[in-house]
Structures are given as structure tokens and as C-alpha cells.
Coordinates of C-alpha atoms in Angstrom, one line a residue:
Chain G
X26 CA 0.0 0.0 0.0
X27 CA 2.6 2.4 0.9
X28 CA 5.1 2.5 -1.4
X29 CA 5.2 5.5 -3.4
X30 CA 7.8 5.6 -6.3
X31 CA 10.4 7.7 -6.1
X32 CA 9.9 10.2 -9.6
X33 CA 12.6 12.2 -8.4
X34 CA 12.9 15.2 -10.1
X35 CA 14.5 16.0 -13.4
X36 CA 12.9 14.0 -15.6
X37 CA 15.6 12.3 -16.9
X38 CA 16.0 9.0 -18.8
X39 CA 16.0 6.6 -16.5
X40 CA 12.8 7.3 -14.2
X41 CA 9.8 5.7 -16.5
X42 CA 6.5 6.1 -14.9
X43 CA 5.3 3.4 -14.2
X44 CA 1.1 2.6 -14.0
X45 CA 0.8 1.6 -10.6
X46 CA -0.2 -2.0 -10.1
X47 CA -3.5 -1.6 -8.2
X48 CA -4.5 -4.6 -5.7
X49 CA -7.5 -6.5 -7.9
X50 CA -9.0 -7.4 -4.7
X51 CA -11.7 -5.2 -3.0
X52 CA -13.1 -5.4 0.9
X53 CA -16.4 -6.9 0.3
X54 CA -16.9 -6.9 4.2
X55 CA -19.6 -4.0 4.0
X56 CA -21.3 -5.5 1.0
X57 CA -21.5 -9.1 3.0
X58 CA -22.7 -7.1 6.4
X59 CA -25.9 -5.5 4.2
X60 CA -25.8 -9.1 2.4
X61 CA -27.1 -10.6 6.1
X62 CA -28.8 -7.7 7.3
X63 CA -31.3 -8.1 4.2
X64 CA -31.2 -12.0 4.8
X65 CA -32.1 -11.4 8.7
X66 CA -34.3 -9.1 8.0
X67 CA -36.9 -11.3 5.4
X68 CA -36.7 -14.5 7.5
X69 CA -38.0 -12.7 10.2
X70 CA -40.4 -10.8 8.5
X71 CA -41.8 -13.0 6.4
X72 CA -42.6 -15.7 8.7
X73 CA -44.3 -13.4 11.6
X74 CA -47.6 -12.8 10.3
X75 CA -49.4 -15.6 10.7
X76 CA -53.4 -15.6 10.2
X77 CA -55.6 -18.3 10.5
X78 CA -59.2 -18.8 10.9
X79 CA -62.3 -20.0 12.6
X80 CA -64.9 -21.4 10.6
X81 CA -68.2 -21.1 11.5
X82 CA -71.4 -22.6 10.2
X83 CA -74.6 -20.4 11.9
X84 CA -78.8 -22.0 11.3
X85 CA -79.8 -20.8 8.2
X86 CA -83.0 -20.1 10.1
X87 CA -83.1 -17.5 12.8
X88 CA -84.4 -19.7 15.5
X89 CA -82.6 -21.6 17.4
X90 CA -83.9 -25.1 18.0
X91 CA -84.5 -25.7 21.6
X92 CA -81.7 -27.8 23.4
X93 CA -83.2 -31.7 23.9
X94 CA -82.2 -31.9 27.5
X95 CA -82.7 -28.8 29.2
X96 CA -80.9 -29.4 32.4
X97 CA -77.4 -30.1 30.5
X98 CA -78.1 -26.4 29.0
X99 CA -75.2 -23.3 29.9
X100 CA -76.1 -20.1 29.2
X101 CA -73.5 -18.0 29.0
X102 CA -74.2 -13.6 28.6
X103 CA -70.9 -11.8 27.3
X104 CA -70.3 -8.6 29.0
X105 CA -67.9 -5.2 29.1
X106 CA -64.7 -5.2 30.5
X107 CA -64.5 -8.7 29.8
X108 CA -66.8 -9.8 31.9
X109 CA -69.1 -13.1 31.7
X110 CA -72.3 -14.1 33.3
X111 CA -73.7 -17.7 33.2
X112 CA -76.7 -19.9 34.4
X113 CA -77.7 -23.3 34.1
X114 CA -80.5 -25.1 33.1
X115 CA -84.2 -23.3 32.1
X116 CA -84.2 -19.7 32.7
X117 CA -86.6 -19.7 35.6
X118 CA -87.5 -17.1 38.4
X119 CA -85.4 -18.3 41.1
X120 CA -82.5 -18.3 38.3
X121 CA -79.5 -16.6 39.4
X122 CA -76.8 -14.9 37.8
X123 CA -73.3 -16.3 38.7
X124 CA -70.2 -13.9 37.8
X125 CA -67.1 -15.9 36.2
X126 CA -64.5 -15.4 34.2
X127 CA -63.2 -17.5 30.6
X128 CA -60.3 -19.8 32.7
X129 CA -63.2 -20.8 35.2
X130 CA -65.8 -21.3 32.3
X131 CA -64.0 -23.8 30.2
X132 CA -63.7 -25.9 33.5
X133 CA -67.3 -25.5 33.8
X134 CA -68.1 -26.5 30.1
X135 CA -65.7 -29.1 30.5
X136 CA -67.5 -30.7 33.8
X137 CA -71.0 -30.6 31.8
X138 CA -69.1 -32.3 29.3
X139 CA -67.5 -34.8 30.7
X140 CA -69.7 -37.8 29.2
X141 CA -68.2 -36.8 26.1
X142 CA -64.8 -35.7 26.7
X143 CA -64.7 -38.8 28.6
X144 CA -65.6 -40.9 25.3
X145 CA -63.5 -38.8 23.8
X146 CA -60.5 -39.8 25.7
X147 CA -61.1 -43.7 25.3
X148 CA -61.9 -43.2 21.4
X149 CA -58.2 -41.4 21.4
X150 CA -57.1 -44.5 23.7
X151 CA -57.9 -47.0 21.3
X152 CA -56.8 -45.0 18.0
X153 CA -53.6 -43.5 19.1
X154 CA -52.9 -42.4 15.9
X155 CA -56.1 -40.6 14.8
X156 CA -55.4 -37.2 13.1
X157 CA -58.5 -35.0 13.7
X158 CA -57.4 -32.6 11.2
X159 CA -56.9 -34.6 7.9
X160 CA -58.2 -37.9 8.7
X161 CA -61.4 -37.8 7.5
X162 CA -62.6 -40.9 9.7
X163 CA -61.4 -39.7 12.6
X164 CA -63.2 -36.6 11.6
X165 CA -66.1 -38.2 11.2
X166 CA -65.7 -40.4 14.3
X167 CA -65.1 -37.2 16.5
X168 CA -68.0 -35.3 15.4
X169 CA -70.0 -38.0 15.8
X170 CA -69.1 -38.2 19.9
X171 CA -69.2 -35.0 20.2
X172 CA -72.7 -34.9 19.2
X173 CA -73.9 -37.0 22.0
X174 CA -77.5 -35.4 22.8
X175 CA -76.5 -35.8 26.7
X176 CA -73.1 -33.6 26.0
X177 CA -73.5 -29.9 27.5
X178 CA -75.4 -27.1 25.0
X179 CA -74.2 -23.8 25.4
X180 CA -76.2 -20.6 24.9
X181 CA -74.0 -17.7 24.6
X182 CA -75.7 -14.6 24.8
X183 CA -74.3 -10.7 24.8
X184 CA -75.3 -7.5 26.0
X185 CA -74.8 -4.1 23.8
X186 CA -71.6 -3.7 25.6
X187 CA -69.7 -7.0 25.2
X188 CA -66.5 -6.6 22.5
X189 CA -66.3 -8.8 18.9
X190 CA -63.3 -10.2 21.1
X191 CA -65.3 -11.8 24.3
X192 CA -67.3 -14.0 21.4
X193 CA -64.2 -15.0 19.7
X194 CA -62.9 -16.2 23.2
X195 CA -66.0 -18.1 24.1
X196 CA -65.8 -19.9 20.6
X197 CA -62.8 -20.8 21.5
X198 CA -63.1 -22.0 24.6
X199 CA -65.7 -24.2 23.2
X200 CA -63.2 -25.6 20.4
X201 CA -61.1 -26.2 23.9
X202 CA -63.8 -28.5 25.7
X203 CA -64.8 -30.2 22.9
X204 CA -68.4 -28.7 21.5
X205 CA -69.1 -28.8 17.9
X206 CA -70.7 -26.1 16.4
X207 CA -74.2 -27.9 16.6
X208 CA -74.1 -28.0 20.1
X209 CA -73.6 -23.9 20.7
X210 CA -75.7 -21.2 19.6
X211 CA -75.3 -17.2 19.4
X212 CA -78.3 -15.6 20.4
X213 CA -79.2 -12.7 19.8
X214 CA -81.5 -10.9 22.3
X215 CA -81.5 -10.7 25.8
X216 CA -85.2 -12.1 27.2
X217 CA -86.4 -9.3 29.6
X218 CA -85.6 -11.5 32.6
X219 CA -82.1 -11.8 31.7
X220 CA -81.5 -8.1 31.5
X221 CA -82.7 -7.6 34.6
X222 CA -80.8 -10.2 36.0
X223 CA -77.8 -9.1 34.2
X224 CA -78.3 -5.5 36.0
X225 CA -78.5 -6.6 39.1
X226 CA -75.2 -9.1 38.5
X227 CA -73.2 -6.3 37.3
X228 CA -74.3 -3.8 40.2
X229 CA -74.0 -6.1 42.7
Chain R
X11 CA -3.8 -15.7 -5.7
X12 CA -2.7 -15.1 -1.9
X13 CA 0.4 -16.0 -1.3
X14 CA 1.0 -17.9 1.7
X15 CA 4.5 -17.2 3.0
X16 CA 5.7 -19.3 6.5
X17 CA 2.3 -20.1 8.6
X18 CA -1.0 -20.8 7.3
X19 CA -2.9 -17.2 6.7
X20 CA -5.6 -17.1 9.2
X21 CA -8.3 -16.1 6.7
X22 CA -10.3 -18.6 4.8
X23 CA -12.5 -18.8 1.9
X24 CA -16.0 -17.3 2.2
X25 CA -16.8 -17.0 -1.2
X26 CA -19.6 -20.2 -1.1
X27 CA -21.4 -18.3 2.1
X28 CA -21.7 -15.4 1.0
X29 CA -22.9 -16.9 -2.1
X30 CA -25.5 -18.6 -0.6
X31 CA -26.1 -15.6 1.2
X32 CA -27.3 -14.1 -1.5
X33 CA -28.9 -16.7 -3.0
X34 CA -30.9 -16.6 0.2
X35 CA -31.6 -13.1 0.3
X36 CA -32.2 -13.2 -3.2
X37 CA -34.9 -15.6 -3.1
X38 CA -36.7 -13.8 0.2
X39 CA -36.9 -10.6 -1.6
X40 CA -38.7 -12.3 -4.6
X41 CA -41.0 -14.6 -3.1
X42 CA -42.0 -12.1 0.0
X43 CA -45.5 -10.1 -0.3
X44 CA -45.7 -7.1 1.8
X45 CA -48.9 -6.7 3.3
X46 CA -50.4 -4.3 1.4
X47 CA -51.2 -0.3 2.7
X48 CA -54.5 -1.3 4.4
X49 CA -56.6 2.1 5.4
X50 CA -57.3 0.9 8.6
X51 CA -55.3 -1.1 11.1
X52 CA -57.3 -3.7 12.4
X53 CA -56.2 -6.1 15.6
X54 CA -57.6 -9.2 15.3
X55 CA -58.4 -11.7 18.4
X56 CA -56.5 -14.7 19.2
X57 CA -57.6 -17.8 19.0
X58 CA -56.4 -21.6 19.2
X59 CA -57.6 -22.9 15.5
X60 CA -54.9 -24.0 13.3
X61 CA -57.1 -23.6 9.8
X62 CA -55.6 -21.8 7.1
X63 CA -57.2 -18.8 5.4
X64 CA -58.4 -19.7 1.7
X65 CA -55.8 -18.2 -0.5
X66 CA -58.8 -17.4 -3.3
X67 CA -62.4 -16.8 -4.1
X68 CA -62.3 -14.9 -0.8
X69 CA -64.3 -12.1 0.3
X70 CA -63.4 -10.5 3.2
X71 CA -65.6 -7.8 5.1
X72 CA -63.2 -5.7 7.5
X73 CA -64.5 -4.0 10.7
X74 CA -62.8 -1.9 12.8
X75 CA -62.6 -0.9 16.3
X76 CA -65.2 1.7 15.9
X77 CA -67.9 -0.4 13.8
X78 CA -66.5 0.7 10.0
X79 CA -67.4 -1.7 7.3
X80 CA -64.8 -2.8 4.5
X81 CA -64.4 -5.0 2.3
X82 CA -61.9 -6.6 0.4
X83 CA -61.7 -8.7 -2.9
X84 CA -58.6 -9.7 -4.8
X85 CA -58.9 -10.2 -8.8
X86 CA -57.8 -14.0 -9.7
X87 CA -55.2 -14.9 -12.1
X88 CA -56.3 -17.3 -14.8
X89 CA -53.8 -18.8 -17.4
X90 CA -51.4 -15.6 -16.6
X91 CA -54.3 -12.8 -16.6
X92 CA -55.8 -11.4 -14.1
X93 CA -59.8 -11.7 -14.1
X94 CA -61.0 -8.3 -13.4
X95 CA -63.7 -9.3 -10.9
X96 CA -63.9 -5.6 -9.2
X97 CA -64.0 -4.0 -12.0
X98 CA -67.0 -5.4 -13.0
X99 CA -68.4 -5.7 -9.1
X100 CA -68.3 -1.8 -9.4
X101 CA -69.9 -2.0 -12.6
X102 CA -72.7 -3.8 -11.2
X103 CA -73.1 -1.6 -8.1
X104 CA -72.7 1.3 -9.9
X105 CA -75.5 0.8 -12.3
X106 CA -77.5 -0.3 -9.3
X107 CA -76.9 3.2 -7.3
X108 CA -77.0 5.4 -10.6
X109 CA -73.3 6.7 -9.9
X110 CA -70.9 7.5 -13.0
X111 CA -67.5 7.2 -12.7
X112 CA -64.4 8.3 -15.0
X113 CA -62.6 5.2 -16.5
X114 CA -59.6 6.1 -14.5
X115 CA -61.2 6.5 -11.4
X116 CA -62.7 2.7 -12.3
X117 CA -59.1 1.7 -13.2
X118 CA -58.1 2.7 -10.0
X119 CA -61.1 1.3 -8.1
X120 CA -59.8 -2.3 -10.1
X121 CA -56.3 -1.6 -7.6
X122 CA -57.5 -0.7 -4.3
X123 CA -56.8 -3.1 -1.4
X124 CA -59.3 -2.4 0.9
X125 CA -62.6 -0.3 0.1
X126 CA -65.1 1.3 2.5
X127 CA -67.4 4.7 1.3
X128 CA -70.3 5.1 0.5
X129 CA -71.5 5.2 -3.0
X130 CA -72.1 8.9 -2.9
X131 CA -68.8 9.6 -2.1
X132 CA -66.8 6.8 -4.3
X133 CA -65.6 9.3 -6.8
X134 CA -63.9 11.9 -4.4
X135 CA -62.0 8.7 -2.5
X136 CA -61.2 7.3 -5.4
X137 CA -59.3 10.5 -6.6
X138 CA -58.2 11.2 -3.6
X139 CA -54.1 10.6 -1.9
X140 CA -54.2 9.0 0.9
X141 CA -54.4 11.4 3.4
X142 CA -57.3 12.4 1.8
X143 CA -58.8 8.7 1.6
X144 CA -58.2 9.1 5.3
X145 CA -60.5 12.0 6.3
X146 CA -63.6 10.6 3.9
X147 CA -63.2 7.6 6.0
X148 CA -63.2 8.7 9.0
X149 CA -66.2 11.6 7.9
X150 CA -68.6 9.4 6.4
X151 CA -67.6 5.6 8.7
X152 CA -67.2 2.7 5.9
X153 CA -70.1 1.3 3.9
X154 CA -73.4 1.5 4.9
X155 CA -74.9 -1.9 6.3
X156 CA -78.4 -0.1 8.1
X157 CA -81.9 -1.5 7.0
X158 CA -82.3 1.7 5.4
X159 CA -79.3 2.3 3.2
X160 CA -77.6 -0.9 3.3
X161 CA -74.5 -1.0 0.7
X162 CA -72.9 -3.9 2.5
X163 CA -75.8 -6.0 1.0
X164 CA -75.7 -4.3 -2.7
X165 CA -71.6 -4.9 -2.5
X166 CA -71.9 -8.9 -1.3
X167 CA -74.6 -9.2 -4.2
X168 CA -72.4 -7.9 -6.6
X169 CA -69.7 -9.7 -6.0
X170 CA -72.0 -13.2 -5.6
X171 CA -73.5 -12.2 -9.4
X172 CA -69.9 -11.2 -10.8
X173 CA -68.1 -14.1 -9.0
X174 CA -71.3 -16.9 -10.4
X175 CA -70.3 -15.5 -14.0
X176 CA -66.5 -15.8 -14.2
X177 CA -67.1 -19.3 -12.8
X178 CA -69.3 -20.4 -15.6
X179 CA -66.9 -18.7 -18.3
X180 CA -64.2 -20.9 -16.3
X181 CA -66.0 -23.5 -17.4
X182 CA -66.9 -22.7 -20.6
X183 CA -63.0 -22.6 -21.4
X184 CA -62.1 -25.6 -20.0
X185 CA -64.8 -27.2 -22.3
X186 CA -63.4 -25.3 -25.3
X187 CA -59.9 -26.8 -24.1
X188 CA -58.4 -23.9 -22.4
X189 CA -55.9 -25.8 -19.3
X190 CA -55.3 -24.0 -15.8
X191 CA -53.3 -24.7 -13.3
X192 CA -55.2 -26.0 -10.3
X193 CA -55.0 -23.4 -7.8
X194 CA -56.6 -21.2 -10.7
X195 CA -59.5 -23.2 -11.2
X196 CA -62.2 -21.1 -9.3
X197 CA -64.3 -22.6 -6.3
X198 CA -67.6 -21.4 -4.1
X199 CA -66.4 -17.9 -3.2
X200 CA -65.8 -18.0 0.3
X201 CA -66.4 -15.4 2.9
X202 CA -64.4 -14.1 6.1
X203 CA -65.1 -11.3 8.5
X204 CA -62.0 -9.7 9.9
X205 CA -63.5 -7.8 12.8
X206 CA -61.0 -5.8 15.6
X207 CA -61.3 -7.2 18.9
X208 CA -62.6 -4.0 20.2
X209 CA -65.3 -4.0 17.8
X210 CA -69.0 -4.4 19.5
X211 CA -70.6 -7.6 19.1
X212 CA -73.5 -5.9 18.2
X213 CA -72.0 -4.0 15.4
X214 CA -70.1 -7.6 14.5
X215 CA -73.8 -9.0 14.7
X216 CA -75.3 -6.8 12.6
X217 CA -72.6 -7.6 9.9
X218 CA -73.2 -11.0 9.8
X219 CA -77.4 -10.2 9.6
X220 CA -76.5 -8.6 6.6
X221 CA -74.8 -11.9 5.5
X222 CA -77.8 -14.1 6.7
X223 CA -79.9 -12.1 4.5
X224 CA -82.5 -14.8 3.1
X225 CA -81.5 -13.2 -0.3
X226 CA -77.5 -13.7 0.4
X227 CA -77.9 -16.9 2.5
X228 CA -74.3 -16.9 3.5
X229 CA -74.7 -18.9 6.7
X230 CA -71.5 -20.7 6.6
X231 CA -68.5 -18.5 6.6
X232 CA -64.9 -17.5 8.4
X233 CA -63.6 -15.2 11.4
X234 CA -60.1 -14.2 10.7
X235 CA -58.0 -14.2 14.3
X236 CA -54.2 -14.2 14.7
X237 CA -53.0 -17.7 16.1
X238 CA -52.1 -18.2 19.7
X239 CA -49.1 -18.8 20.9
X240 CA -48.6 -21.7 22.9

């Protein structure tokens, strides 16, 4: 690098300039750093947003039919601030309003459940391998437990304040304990009796 | 090349990393798509489902955390072109509300991600930047879905009558002996609802009225939500 030729100064025969012989080579460590900046940068990006979906199937009627076994019924009202109201069995005037919350619900859902979830469990004893998700047998086979007329049927209901969220949660949480979509419902208004129950649970 | 005078150089040979380097970051940039510039941000729940979103014959209605409707569409590709699908959904609403629009402002309408003004006000959005887009949105609150005035319906109907035809002209070519690929064979058009987790229920509910419509009859249909970690 260093070497500078000597030109001297007259000019005279002897002293040819010479083209200086320039190193080929360039540092390419800069180019190699952006290289892997860029290569960090899209495997973490493109990976990261990940979407996926629940499907849902609602009546194509607008009533909903009326469970078969009334006492294995939950009915669960969605409220603001996340919180959740549920009842069991026939709404009746001695009904009351018990405050929970979606980590106590699921074990709730679960318990009423547990004839299925139970059969469940010995079906996924006996076929260790089933694959729910493309196994269409198994598919078939699952459904067809978890339609058991004595498994638990959930009403979820919502006042005007609940958030899009709190239903996405409770669908959820029914994926979680095992109820197919035939065996929930969305409804859509309060009965009277509920509002004022739901009043009185809030302010309580 | 180097020379290597007494001990061994302690440098070595990258030339096959960084290579592969770039053939990575090559590859990354080509095959990534950036979300596109949506006009709303919208923060969908969480949930525990594993199913994958339809990649096509989607229709996705959008709401936000304040209750404003969108909706979104893409155009397929067939045999290397792309079927104009909402070009000729506007078409159809358009004819149906009585609004003209400027063959630019239609080309433009053909690009737009997602979409959500009323009709009266299409034309000014559409020429609008995006700042602009920005204040008409928030002024006049997505598409109309109200008994009254109910766009949401008029836009779902469009797309169901524009969607039914390109299927059957599908068809048609693959009878004349035209060959697509599979994934651009077109299916039952499909229909998500991308609500914010803030949104009201109620507004969410009255959404999905709209879709229950006896004349819609779309009773079976997807909520988008981000996938829980484990």
C-alpha cells in the first residue's frame, strides 16, 4: 500500500513512470454485512404474520332449535370489560346470575361435558394415531361423539356492551372443551328477565 | 492468488457463504409479499384454530374498532391474466346506485386493497391521496350496512353475481380446451369477516345479519384471528 515511487525530479532517462499496479482485490466486508442484514431481515419478516381462521357454520333459520335436555343447558351472557355471566338449566325465576370469568368457564363446560370428553378420551385411547385434522374418519368419528345429545349445550348470549373479542374467546373455549358447532348457539337478544338479572349481577 | 508465505494465513474462503447468502436473500426478496397499505389497522383476536385462510375466491368484510365496514376482494389470475372481478363488481353496483365514474377513477377502483365509502362519495375517494382517503373515511364511517341504506348488502350481491359469471366462463374454457393450473380453477367464493377485537358484538352481529340475508344466504363462513401462541 505504501510504497510510493520515487519520480525524483528531473525527468531524466531513467525514471519511466510506471502505472501503478493496483491490488484486484476489494473489501467486500460491508457489501457481506448488508448481504445478512437483508437475509435477517426477510426470515423474520416473512414468517411473523401468521393468520388463521375459525370457521363457523350459523342455522340458516333465525331460530334456534330448543336444546333436547334442558338441564345439560349453559347459558353464557358476554359482557364489558370482559366480563361473563352464566346460568344453568331453564331460565326460571329463582335463576340466578353467577359472575365468572373464561379460565373458570372452560372448567365449567368441560364438567358438563364430561360424558363426552370422557368418550373422547377412550376413542383417542384406542386410536392413538387418529389425526382429527386430515383424517377424514377420525373426523367423522369425532363429530359424531361429540354430538352426543347428553353432552353440555351452550347458549351464549351478549349484552350491547360486550366486545367482537369476548365472542371469539368463548368460541374458542368451546373448540377447547370439545363442543361442535351444533351444540352452541349465538343468540341474539336478551329475554327481559335476563336483562334484569344481568343488571343486578353487574351492580352487585 | 494469496500467497501464503511461512504459517498458514488465518483467513479462509468465504466465497460459497456469501454466495448462498445471496442466494438466500435473493430468493426472500422475490417470493415475499408485503402486506399491502391497508386504510385501517385492524387487531384481530386470538384464538387456538390451526385452519388456514383460503388463499382465493375470498371475500373479506373488515370491521374496525369503531364499527367501519370494509371489504376486500382480490382479482384472480387465470392462465397468466388477471380476471378483473372488481371492476365489474363496481360496474354492477354502480348501475345499481345510478353513480358514473371516470374510466380512471374505475381503473383505480380495479387496484384498491381495501374499500369502504359510500356510494355517494366513491368518486372523491377514489381521486383522492391518501391522506385524503383518510379524512372521507373517518367523515362518512365505511359502507353502509343499516336496513335503510344498506351498501354492505348491494356490495356482497355484486360480487356473488360477478363471481357466479366468471365461474361459468371458467368453465366454458375448460370445455373449449383452455388448461389451468389448479390453484386457478375457481371454487364457491368463500367469505371471512375480519372484525377488531374492540369492535362491538353488536355491530359484528349486525354484519353477519347482513350476510344471513335470506337473499345472500351466506350462513356458513370464516372469522379471521391471529393464532395463539402456545
Amino acid at each position: 500500500m505504501g510504497e510510493v515511487a520515487d519520480t525524483g525530479g528531473g525527468g531524466g532517462k531513467k525514471s519511466k513512470v510506471r502505472a501503478k499496479k493496483q491490488s484486484t482485490r476489494i473489501d467486500m466486508t460491508p457489501m457481506v454485512d448488508l448481504a445478512f442484514l437483508l437475509l435477517t431481515f426477510f426470515i423474520l419478516t416473512t414468517t411473523l404474520a401468521e393468520q388463521k381462521t375459525l370457521d363457523i357454520i350459523l342455522p340458516s333459520n333465525e331460530k334456534v332449535e330448543d336444546p333436547p335436555k334442558i338441564n345439560n343447558a349453559v347459558t353464557v351472557i358476554l359482557s364489558n370489560q370482559d366480563r361473563l355471566f352464566y346460568y344453568e338449566g331453564e331460565l326460571k325465576t329463582e335463576t340466578k346470575l353467577i359472575e365468572s370469568n373464561y379460565k373458570e368457564i372452560e372448567q365449567i363446560i368441560a364438567g358438563k361435558n364430561k360424558s363426552v370428553v370422557h368418550k373422547l378420551n377412550e376413542y383417542i385411547k384406542a386410536h392413538p394415531k387418529a389425526d382429527f385434522v386430515n383424517d377424514s374418519i377420525a373426523k367423522a368419528d369425532k363429530k359424531k361423539i361429540q354430538s352426543d345429545k347428553n353432552g353440555v349445550f351452550v347458549i351464549i348470549k351478549y349484552d350491547s356492551l360486550a366486545k367482537y373479542r369476548n365472542t371469539i374467546d368463548i368460541i374458542d373455549e368451546m373448540d377447547i372443551c370439545g363442543v361442535p358447532s351444533g351444540r352452541y348457539a349465538i343468540v341474539k337478544d336478551l329475554e327481559k328477565a335476563e336483562k334484569v338479572m344481568l343488571f343486578n349481577a353487574k351492580n352487585r | 492468488m494469496a500467497e501464503i508465505q511461512g504459517g498458514k494465513s488465518p483467513s479462509l474462503d468465504m466465497t460459497p457463504m456469501v454466495d448462498l447468502a445471496f442466494l438466500l436473500v435473493t430468493f426472500f426478496m422475490l417470493t415475499a409479499q408485503f402486506k399491502p397499505q391497508e386504510v385501517v389497522m385492524v387487531d384481530t383476536p386470538k384464538s387456538v384454530t390451526t385452519t388456514e385462510i383460503p388463499d382465493h375466491d375470498l371475500f373479506i368484510v373488515t370491521i374496525d374498532s369503531v364499527g367501519h365496514v370494509f371489504f376486500s376482494m382480490e382479482n384472480p389470475k387465470q392462465a397468466g391474466q388477471l380476471i378483473d372481478l372488481r371492476g365489474q363488481m363496481l360496474e354492477f353496483f354502480a348501475g345499481k346506485h345510478q353513480i358514473a365514474l371516470s374510466n380512471q377513477q374505475k381503473a383505480k377502483f380495479s387496484k384498491e386493497g381495501m374499500f369502504g365509502v359510500p356510494a355517494q362519495e366513491m368518486g372523491a375517494y377514489l381521486d383522492g391521496s391518501g391522506e385524503q382517503k383518510k379524512t372521507l373515511i373517518d367523515k362518512y364511517g365505511g359502507i353502509p350496512y343499516d336496513s335503510t341504506h344498506n351498501e354492505l348488502f348491494d356490495w356482497i350481491q355484486a360480487i356473488q353475481t360477478v363471481h357466479y359469471k366468471a365461474k361459468e366462463d371458467q368453465k366454458e374454457n375448460i370445455a373449449a380446451g383452455i388448461s389451468y393450473k389448479p390453484k386457478e380453477i375457481m371454487g364457491k367464493l368463500k367469505y371471512a369477516l375480519k372484525a377488531d377485537g374492540n369492535a362491538n358484538y353488536k355491530k359484528v352481529q349486525e354484519v353477519i345479519n347482513v350476510f344471513q340475508d335470506p337473499q345472500l344466504h351466506i350462513n356458513s363462513f370464516s372469522l379471521i384471528t391471529d393464532m395463539e401462541k402456545f
